[in-house]
CSV table of C-alpha atoms in Angstrom, one decimal:
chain,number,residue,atom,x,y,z
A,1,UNK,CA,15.4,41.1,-11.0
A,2,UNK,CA,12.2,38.5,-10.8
A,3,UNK,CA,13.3,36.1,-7.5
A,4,UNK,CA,13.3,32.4,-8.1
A,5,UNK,CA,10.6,29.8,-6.6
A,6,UNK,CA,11.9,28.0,-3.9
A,7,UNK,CA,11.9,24.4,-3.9
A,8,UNK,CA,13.7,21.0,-3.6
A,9,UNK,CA,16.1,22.0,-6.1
A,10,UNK,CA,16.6,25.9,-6.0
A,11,UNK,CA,16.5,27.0,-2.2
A,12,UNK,CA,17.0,29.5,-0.3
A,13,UNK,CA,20.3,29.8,2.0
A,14,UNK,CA,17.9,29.3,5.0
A,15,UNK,CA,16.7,25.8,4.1
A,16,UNK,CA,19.4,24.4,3.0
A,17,UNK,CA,19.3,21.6,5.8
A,18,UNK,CA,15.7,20.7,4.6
A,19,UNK,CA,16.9,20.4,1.2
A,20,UNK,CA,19.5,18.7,1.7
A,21,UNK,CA,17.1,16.3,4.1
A,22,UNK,CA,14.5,16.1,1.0
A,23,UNK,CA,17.2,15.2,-1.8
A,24,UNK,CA,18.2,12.2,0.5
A,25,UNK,CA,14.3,11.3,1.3
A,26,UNK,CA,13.0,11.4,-2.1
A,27,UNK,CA,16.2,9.4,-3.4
A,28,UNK,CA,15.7,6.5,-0.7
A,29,UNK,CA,12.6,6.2,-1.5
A,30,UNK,CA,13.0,6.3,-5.4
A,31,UNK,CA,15.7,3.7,-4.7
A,32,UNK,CA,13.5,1.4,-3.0
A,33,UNK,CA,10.9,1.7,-5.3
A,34,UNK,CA,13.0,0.4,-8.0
A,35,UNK,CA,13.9,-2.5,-5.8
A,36,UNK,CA,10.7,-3.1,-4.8
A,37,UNK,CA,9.3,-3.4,-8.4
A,38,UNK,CA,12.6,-5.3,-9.6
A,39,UNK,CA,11.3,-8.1,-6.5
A,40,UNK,CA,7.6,-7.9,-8.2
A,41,UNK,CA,8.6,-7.2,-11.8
A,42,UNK,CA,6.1,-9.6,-13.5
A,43,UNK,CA,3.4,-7.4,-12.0
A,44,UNK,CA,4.5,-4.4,-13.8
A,45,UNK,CA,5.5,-6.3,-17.6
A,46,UNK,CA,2.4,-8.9,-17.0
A,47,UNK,CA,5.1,-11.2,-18.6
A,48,UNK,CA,2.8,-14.0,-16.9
A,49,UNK,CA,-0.3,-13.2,-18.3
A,50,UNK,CA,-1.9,-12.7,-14.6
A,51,UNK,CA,-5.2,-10.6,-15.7
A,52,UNK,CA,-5.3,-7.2,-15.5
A,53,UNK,CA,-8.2,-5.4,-14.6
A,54,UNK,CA,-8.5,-1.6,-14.7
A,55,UNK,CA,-8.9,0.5,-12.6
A,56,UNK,CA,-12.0,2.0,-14.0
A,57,UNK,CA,-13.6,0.7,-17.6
A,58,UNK,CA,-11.7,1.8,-20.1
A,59,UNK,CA,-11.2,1.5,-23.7
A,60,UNK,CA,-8.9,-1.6,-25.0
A,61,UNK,CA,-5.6,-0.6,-23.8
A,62,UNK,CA,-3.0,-1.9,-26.1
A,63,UNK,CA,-0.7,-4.9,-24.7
A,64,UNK,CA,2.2,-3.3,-24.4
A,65,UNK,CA,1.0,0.4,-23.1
A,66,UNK,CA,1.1,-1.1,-19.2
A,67,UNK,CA,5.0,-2.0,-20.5
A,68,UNK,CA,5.8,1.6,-22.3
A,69,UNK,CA,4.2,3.0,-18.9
A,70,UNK,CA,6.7,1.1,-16.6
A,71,UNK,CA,9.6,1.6,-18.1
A,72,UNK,CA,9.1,5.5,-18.6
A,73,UNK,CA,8.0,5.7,-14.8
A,74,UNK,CA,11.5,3.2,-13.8
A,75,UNK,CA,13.5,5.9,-15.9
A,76,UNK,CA,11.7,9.1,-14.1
A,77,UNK,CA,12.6,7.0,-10.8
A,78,UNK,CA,16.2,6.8,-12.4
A,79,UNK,CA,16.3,10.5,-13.6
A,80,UNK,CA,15.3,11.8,-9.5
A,81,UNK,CA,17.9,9.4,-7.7
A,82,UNK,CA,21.0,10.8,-10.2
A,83,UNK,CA,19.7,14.3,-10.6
A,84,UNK,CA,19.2,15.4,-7.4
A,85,UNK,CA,22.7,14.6,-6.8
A,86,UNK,CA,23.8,16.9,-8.4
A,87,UNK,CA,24.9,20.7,-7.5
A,88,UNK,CA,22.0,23.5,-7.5
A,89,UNK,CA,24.5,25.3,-10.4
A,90,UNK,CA,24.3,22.6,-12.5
A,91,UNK,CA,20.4,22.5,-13.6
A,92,UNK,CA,19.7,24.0,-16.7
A,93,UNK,CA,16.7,25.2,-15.4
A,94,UNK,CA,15.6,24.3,-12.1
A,95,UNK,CA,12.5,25.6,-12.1
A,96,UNK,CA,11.3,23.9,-14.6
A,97,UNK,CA,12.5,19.9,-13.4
A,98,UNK,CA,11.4,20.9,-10.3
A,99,UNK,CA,7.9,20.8,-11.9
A,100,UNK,CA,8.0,18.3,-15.6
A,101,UNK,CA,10.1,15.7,-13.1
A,102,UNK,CA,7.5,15.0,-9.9
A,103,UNK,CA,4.9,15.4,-12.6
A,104,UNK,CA,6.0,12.5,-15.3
A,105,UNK,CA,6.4,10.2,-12.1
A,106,UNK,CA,2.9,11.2,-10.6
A,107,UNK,CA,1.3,10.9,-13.7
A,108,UNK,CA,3.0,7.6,-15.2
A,109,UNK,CA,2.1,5.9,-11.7
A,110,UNK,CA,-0.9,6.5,-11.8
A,111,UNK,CA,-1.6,5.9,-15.2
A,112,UNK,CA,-0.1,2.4,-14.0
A,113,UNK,CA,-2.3,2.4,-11.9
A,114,UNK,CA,-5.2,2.9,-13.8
A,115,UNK,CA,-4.4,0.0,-16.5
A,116,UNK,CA,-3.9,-2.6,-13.8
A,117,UNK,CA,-5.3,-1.5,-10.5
A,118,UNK,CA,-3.0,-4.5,-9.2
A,119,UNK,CA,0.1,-2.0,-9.5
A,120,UNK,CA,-1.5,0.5,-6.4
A,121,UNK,CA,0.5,-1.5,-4.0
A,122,UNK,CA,1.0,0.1,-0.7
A,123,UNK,CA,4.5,1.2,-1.2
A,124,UNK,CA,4.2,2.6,-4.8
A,125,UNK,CA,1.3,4.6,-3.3
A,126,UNK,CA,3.6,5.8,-0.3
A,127,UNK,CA,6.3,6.5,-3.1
A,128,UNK,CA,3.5,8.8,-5.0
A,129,UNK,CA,2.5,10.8,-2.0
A,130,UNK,CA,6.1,11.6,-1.0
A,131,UNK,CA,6.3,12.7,-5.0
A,132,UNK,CA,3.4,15.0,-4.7
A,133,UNK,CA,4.5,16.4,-1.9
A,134,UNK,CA,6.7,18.1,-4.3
A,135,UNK,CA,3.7,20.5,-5.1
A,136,UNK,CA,4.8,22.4,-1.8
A,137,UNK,CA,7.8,24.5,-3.1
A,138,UNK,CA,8.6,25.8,0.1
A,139,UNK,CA,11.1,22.7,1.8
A,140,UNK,CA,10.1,23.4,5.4
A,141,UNK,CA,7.0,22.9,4.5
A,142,UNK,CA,7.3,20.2,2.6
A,143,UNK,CA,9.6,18.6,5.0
A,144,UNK,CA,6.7,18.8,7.7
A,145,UNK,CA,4.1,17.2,5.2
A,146,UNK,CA,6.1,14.4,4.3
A,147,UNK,CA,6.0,13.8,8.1
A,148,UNK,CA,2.8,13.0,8.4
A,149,UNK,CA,3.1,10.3,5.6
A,150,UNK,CA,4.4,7.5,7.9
A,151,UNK,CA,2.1,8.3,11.0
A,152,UNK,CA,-0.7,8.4,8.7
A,153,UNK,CA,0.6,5.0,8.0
A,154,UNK,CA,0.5,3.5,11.6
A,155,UNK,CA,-2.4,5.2,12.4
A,156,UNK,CA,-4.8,3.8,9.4
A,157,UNK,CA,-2.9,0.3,10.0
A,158,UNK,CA,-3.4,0.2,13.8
A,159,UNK,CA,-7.1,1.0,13.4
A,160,UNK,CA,-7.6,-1.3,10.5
A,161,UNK,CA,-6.2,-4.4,12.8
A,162,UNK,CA,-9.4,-3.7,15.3
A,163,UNK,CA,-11.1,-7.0,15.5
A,164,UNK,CA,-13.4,-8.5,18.0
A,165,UNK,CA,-11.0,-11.8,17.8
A,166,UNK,CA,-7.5,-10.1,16.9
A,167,UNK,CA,-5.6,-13.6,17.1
A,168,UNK,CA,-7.8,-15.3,14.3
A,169,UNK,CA,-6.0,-12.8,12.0
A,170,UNK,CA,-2.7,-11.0,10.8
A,171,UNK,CA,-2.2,-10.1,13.9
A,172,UNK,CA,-2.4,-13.6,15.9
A,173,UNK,CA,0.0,-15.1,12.8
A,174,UNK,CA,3.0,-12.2,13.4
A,175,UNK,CA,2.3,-12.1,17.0
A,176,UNK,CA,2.4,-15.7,17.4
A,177,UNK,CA,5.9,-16.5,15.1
A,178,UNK,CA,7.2,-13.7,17.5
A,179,UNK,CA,6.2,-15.5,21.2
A,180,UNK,CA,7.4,-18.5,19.1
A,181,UNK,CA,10.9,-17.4,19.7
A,182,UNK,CA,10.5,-17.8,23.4
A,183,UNK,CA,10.7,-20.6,25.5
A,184,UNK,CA,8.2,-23.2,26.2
A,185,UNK,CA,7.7,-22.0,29.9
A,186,UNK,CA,7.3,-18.2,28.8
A,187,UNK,CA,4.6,-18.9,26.2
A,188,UNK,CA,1.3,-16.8,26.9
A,189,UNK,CA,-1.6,-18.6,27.5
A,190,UNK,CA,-4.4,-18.3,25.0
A,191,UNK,CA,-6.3,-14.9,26.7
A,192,UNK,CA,-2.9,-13.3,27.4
A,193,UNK,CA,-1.9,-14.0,24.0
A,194,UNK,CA,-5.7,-12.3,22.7
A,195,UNK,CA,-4.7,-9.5,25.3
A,196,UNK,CA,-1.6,-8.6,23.1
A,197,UNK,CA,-2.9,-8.6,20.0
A,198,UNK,CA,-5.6,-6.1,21.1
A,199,UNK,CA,-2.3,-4.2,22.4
A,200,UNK,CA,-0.7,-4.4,19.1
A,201,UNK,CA,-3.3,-2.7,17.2
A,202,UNK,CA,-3.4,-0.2,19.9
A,203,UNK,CA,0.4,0.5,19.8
A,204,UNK,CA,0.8,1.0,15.9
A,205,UNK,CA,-2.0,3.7,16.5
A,206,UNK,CA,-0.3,5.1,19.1
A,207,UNK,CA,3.1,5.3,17.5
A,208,UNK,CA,1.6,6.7,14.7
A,209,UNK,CA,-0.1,9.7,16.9
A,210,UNK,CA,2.9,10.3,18.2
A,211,UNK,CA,4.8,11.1,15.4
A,212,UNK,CA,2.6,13.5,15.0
A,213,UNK,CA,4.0,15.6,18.4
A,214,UNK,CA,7.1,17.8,18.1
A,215,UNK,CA,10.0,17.5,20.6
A,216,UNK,CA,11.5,14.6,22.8
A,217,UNK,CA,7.7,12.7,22.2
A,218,UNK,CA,8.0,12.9,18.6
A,219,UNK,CA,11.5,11.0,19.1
A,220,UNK,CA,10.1,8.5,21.3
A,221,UNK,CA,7.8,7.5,18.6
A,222,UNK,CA,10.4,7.3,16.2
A,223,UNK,CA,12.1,4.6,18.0
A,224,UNK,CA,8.5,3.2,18.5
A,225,UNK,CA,8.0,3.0,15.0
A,226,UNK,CA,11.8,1.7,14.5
A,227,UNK,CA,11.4,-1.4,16.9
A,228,UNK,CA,8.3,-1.6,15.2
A,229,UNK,CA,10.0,-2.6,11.9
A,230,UNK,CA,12.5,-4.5,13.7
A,231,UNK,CA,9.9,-7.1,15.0
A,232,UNK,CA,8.1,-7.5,11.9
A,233,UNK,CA,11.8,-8.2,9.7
A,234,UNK,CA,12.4,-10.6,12.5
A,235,UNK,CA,8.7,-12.5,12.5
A,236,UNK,CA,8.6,-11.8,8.1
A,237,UNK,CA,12.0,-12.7,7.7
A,238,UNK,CA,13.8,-15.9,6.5
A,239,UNK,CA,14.0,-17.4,10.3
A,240,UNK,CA,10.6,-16.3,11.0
A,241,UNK,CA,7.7,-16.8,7.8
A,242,UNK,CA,10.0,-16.4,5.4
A,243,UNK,CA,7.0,-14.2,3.7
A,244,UNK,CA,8.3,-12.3,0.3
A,245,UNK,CA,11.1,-10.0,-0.4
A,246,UNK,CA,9.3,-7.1,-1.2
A,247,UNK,CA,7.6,-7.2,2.1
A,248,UNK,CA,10.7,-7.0,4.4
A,249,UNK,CA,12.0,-4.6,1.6
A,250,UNK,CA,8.8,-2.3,2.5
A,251,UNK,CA,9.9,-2.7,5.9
A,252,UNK,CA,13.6,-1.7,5.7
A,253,UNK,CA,13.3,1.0,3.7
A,254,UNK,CA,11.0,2.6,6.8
A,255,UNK,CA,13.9,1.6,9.3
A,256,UNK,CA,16.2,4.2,6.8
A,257,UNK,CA,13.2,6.5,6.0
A,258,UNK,CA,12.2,7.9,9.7
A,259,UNK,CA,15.5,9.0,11.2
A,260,UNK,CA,16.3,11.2,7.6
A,261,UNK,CA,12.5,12.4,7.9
A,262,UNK,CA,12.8,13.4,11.4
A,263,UNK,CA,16.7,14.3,12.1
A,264,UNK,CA,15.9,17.8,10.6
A,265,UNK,CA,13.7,20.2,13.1
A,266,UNK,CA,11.4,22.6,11.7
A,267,UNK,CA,10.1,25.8,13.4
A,268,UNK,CA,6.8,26.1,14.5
A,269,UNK,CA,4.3,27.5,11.7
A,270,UNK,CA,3.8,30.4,11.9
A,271,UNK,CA,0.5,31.8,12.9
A,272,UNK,CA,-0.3,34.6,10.7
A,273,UNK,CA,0.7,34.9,7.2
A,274,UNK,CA,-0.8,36.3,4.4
A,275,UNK,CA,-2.6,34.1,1.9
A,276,UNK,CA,-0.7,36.2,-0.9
A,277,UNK,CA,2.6,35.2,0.2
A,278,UNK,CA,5.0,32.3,-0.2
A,279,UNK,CA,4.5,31.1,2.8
A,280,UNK,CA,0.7,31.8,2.8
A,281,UNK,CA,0.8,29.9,-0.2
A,282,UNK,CA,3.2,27.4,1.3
A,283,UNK,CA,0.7,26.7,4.1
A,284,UNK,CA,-2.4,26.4,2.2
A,285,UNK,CA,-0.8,23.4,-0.4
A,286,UNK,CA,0.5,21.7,2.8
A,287,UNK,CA,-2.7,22.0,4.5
A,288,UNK,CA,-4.3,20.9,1.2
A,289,UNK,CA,-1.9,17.7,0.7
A,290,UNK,CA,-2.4,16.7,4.8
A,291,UNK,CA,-6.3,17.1,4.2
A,292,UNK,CA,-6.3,14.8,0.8
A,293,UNK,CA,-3.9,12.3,2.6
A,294,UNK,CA,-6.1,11.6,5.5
A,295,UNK,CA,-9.1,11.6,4.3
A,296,UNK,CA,-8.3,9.3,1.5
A,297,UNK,CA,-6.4,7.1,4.0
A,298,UNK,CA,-9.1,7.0,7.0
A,299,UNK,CA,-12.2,6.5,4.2
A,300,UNK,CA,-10.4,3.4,3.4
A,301,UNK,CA,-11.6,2.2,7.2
A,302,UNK,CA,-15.2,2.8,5.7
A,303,UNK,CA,-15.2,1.4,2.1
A,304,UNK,CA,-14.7,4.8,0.3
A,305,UNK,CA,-10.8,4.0,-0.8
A,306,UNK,CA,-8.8,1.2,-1.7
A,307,UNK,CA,-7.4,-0.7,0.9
A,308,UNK,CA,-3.7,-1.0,0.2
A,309,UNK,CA,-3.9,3.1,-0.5
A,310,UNK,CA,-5.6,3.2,3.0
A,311,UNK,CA,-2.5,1.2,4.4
A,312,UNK,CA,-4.4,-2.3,5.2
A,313,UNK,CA,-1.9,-4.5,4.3
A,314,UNK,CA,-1.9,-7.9,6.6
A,315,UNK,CA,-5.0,-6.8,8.6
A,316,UNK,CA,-8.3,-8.1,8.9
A,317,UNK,CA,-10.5,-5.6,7.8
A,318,UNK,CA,-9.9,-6.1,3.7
A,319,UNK,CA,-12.7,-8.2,1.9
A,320,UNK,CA,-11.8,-12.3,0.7
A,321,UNK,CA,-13.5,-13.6,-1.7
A,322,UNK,CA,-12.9,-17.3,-2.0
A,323,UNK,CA,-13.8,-19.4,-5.3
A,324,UNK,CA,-15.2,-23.1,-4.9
A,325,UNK,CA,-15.8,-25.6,-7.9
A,326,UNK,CA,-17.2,-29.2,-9.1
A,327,UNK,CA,-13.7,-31.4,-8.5
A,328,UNK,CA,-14.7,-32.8,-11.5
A,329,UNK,CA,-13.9,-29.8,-13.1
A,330,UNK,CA,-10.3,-28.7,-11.6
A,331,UNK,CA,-8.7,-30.0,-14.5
A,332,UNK,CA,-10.4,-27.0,-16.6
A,333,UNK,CA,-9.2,-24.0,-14.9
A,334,UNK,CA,-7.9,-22.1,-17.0
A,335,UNK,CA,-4.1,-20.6,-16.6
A,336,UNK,CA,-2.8,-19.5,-14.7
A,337,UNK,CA,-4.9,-20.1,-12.1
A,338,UNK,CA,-4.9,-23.9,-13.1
A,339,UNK,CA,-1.4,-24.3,-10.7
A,340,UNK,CA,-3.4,-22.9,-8.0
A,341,UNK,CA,-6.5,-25.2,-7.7
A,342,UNK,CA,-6.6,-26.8,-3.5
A,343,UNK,CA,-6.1,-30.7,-3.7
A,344,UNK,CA,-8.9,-31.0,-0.9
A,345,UNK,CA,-12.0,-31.5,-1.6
A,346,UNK,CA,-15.0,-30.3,0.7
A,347,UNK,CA,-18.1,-31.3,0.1
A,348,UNK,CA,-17.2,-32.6,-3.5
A,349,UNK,CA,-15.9,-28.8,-4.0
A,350,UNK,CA,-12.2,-27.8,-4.7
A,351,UNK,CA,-10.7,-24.0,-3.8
A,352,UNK,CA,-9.3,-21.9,-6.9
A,353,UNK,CA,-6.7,-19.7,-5.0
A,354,UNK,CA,-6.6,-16.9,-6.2
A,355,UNK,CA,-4.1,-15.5,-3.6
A,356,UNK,CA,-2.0,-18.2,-4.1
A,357,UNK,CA,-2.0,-17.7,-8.2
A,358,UNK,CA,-0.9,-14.1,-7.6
A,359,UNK,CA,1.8,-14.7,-5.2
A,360,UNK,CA,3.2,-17.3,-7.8
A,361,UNK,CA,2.7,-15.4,-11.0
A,362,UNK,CA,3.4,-11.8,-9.9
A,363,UNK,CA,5.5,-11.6,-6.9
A,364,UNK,CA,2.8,-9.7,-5.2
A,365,UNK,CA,-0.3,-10.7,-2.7
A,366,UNK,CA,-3.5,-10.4,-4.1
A,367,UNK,CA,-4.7,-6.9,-4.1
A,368,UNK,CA,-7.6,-7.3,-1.7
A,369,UNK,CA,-10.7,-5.2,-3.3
A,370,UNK,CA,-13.7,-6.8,-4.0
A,371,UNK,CA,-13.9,-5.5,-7.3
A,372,UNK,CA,-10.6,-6.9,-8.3
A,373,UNK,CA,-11.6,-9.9,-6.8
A,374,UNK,CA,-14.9,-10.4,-8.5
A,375,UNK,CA,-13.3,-9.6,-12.1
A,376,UNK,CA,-10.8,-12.6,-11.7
A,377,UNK,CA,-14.0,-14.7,-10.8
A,378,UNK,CA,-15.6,-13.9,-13.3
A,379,UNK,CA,-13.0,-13.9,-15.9
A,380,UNK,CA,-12.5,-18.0,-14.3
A,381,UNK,CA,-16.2,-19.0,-14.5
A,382,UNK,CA,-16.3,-17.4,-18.0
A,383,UNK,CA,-14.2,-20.5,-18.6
A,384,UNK,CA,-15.8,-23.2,-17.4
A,385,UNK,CA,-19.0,-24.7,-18.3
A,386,UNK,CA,-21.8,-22.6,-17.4
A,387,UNK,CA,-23.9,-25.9,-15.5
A,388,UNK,CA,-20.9,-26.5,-13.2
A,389,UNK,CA,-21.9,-26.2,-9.5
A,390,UNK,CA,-20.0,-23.2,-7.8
A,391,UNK,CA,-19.9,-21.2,-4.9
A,392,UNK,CA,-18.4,-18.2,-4.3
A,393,UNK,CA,-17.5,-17.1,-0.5
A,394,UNK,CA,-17.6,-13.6,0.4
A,395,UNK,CA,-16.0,-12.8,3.7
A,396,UNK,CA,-16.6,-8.9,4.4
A,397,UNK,CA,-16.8,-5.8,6.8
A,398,UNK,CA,-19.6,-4.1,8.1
A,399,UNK,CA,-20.2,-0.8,6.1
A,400,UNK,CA,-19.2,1.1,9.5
A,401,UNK,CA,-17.8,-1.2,12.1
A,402,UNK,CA,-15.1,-3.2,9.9
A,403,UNK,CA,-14.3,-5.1,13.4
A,404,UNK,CA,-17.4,-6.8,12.6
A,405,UNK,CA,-17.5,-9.0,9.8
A,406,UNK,CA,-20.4,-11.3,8.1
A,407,UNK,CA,-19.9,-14.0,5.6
A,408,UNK,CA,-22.7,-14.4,3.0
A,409,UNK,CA,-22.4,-16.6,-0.1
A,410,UNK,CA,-23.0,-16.7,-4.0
A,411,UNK,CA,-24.0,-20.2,-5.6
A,412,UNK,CA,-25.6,-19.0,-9.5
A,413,UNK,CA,-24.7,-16.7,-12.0
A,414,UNK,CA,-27.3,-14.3,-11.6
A,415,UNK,CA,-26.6,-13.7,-8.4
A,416,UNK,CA,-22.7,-13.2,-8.9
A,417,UNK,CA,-24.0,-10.9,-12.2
A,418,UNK,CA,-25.8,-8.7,-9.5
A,419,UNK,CA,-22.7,-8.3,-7.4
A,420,UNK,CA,-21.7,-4.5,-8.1
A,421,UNK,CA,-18.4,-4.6,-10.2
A,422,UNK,CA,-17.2,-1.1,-8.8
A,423,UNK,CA,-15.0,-0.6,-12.2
């Protein structure tokens, strides 16, 4: 009689811990991404007519397709949390959901994705790995792939927040709310204060690494990584910045997500195995999802990904592009960035934010690529009298050393028509 695949939902007697560990993973995190998407739902229906810029240039994509897309990935989300419930003796056919199921949500997401690159925040990404990971059909496997989702996480974070001046940024604004909390006589003095920063970045790397070690480290790390979380609810939080619901969501659902991931042990892989096997063939897809993760991730660090995909968020090493216009001209910004125009004028010059227009009209920060960036511009000045004086400021990494940054600026529309668009 032909032997079943193994897999998330038809295993084998001797991983039933893992996939029972898995079920619970992949429903937490399909739970929170519903939540986090119900916190930042105009960003998924465009119900506020924020643009949308594609991912890549594609034909005219119908109005409602970015709609139809959501709501078929929300019910996918839907169909893992209840499903997986469920007894292994009660699918149909296990085989196949194990495979139409991961795919429909990998697929729709990115197609999401794709229509409005907006939509590739951090935590949907993080929700798509942990879905592909579903490509390794042997649990313990799996299991020890997902594993490396979260350190990859800390690490690509930690190094991101390297900066020559580490309290000018992120950093200084969490760090600070934090030693906020203290009293007047504890408060570090300004080098001290510098000195931790440096430290933070240092410690998310180091967390990160070692979640990465087996045994009694590997727990230290996890409690690393939970205090971690624990600080940045308290600085995010309603007593602390009172920054968005979806951003302490992110962070809770990481507080509930490391001790499932790592309560389970897995054995050591095993040396040799041959390539024809299931466990040969086991090896080589987790090999092949660890290699795609961090080289995706880490080639963020260098401009060659995204940088909410290579887990960038609050850290200094994302381009800002900042919009400046004749004051006489405010009044003809068109919506809805109109609501977001600065009341201070510099140099006869007011600021469009564009950050502040996507906080307001989505839910969600501004996704910070220059491309995206530049499209929004664009889409602005295409608006607006083409005399008007303008200047566009571009704040941005070196190619290789992103702790070094250089500021350079665009006053004419040739010169913002140069400007690669990178879609």
């Amino acid at each position: 009689m032909m032997s079943s695949p193994r897999g998330l939902f038809q295993p084998q007697s001797q991983s039933q811990p893992h996939v029972a560990a898995l079920r619970r993973i992949l429903r937490l995190l399909a739970g929170f991404q519903l939540l986090l998407m119900s916190c930042t739902w105009p960003l998924w229906l465009n119900s506020q007519h924020f643009p949308a810029v594609p991912l890549w240039s594609l034909p005219s994509i119908p109005e409602q397709a970015p709609v139809v897309i959501s709501g078929l990935f929300s019910l996918a989300c839907l169909l893992l949390i209840f499903r997986t419930t469920r007894s292994i003796s009660d699918v149909t056919s296990p085989s196949a959901f194990a495979v139409w199921l991961p795919s429909l949500i990998l697929c729709s997401g990115l197609l999401i994705g794709c229509c409005n690159q907006h939509c590739l925040q951090a935590w949907h990404v993080f929700f798509l790995w942990a879905v592909a990971s579903c490509l390794i059909r042997d649990p313990e496997h799996q299991l020890r792939a997902l594993r490396q989702l979260p350190a990859c996480v800390y690490v690509c974070s930690g190094l991101s927040r390297l900066s020559l001046q580490p309290d000018a940024g992120p950093t200084g604004m969490i760090l600070g709310q934090l030693t906020g909390f203290l009293p007047v006589d504890l408060q570090p003095q300004e080098a001290t204060f510098r000195l931790f920063c440096h430290a933070a970045a240092w410690g998310e790397l180091s967390v990160g690494l070692l979640l990465l070690v087996r045994g009694p480290v590997g727990r230290v790390g996890v409690c690393a990584a939970m205090l971690l979380h624990v600080a940045l609810l308290v600085s995010l939080g309603p007593i602390g910045l009172n920054h968005s619901p979806a951003v302490l969501l992110w962070n809770v659902s990481f507080l509930l997500l490391l001790p499932l991931l790592f309560r389970e042990p897995v054995q050591k892989p095993v040396a040799m195995a041959s390539s024809g096997s299931a466990l040969g063939r086991g090896v080589v897809v987790q090999a092949a999802w660890s290699c795609l993760l961090w080289c995706t991730s880490l080639g963020g660090l260098v401009g060659l990904s995204d940088n909410w995909p290579s887990w960038q968020l609050y850290s200094p090493r994302p381009e800002q592009w900042q919009l400046w216009i004749d004051r006489q001209y405010s009044g003809r910004v068109p919506y809805p960035f109109a609501a977001s125009v600065s009341g201070t004028a510099v140099d006869g010059m007011v600021a469009v934010r564009l950050d502040m227009a996507s906080l307001r009209q989505t839910g969600s920060p501004l996704y910070p690529e220059d491309r995206f960036q530049l499209a929004l511009i664009r889409r602005i000045l295409a608006e607006l009298p083409q005399q008007m004086r303008f200047r566009v400021r571009i704040d941005e990494p070196e190619d290789w050393r992103w702790w070094r940054r250089r500021v350079r600026e665009v006053v004419d529309h040739e010169s913002l028509k140069r400007e690669p668009a990178g879609n």
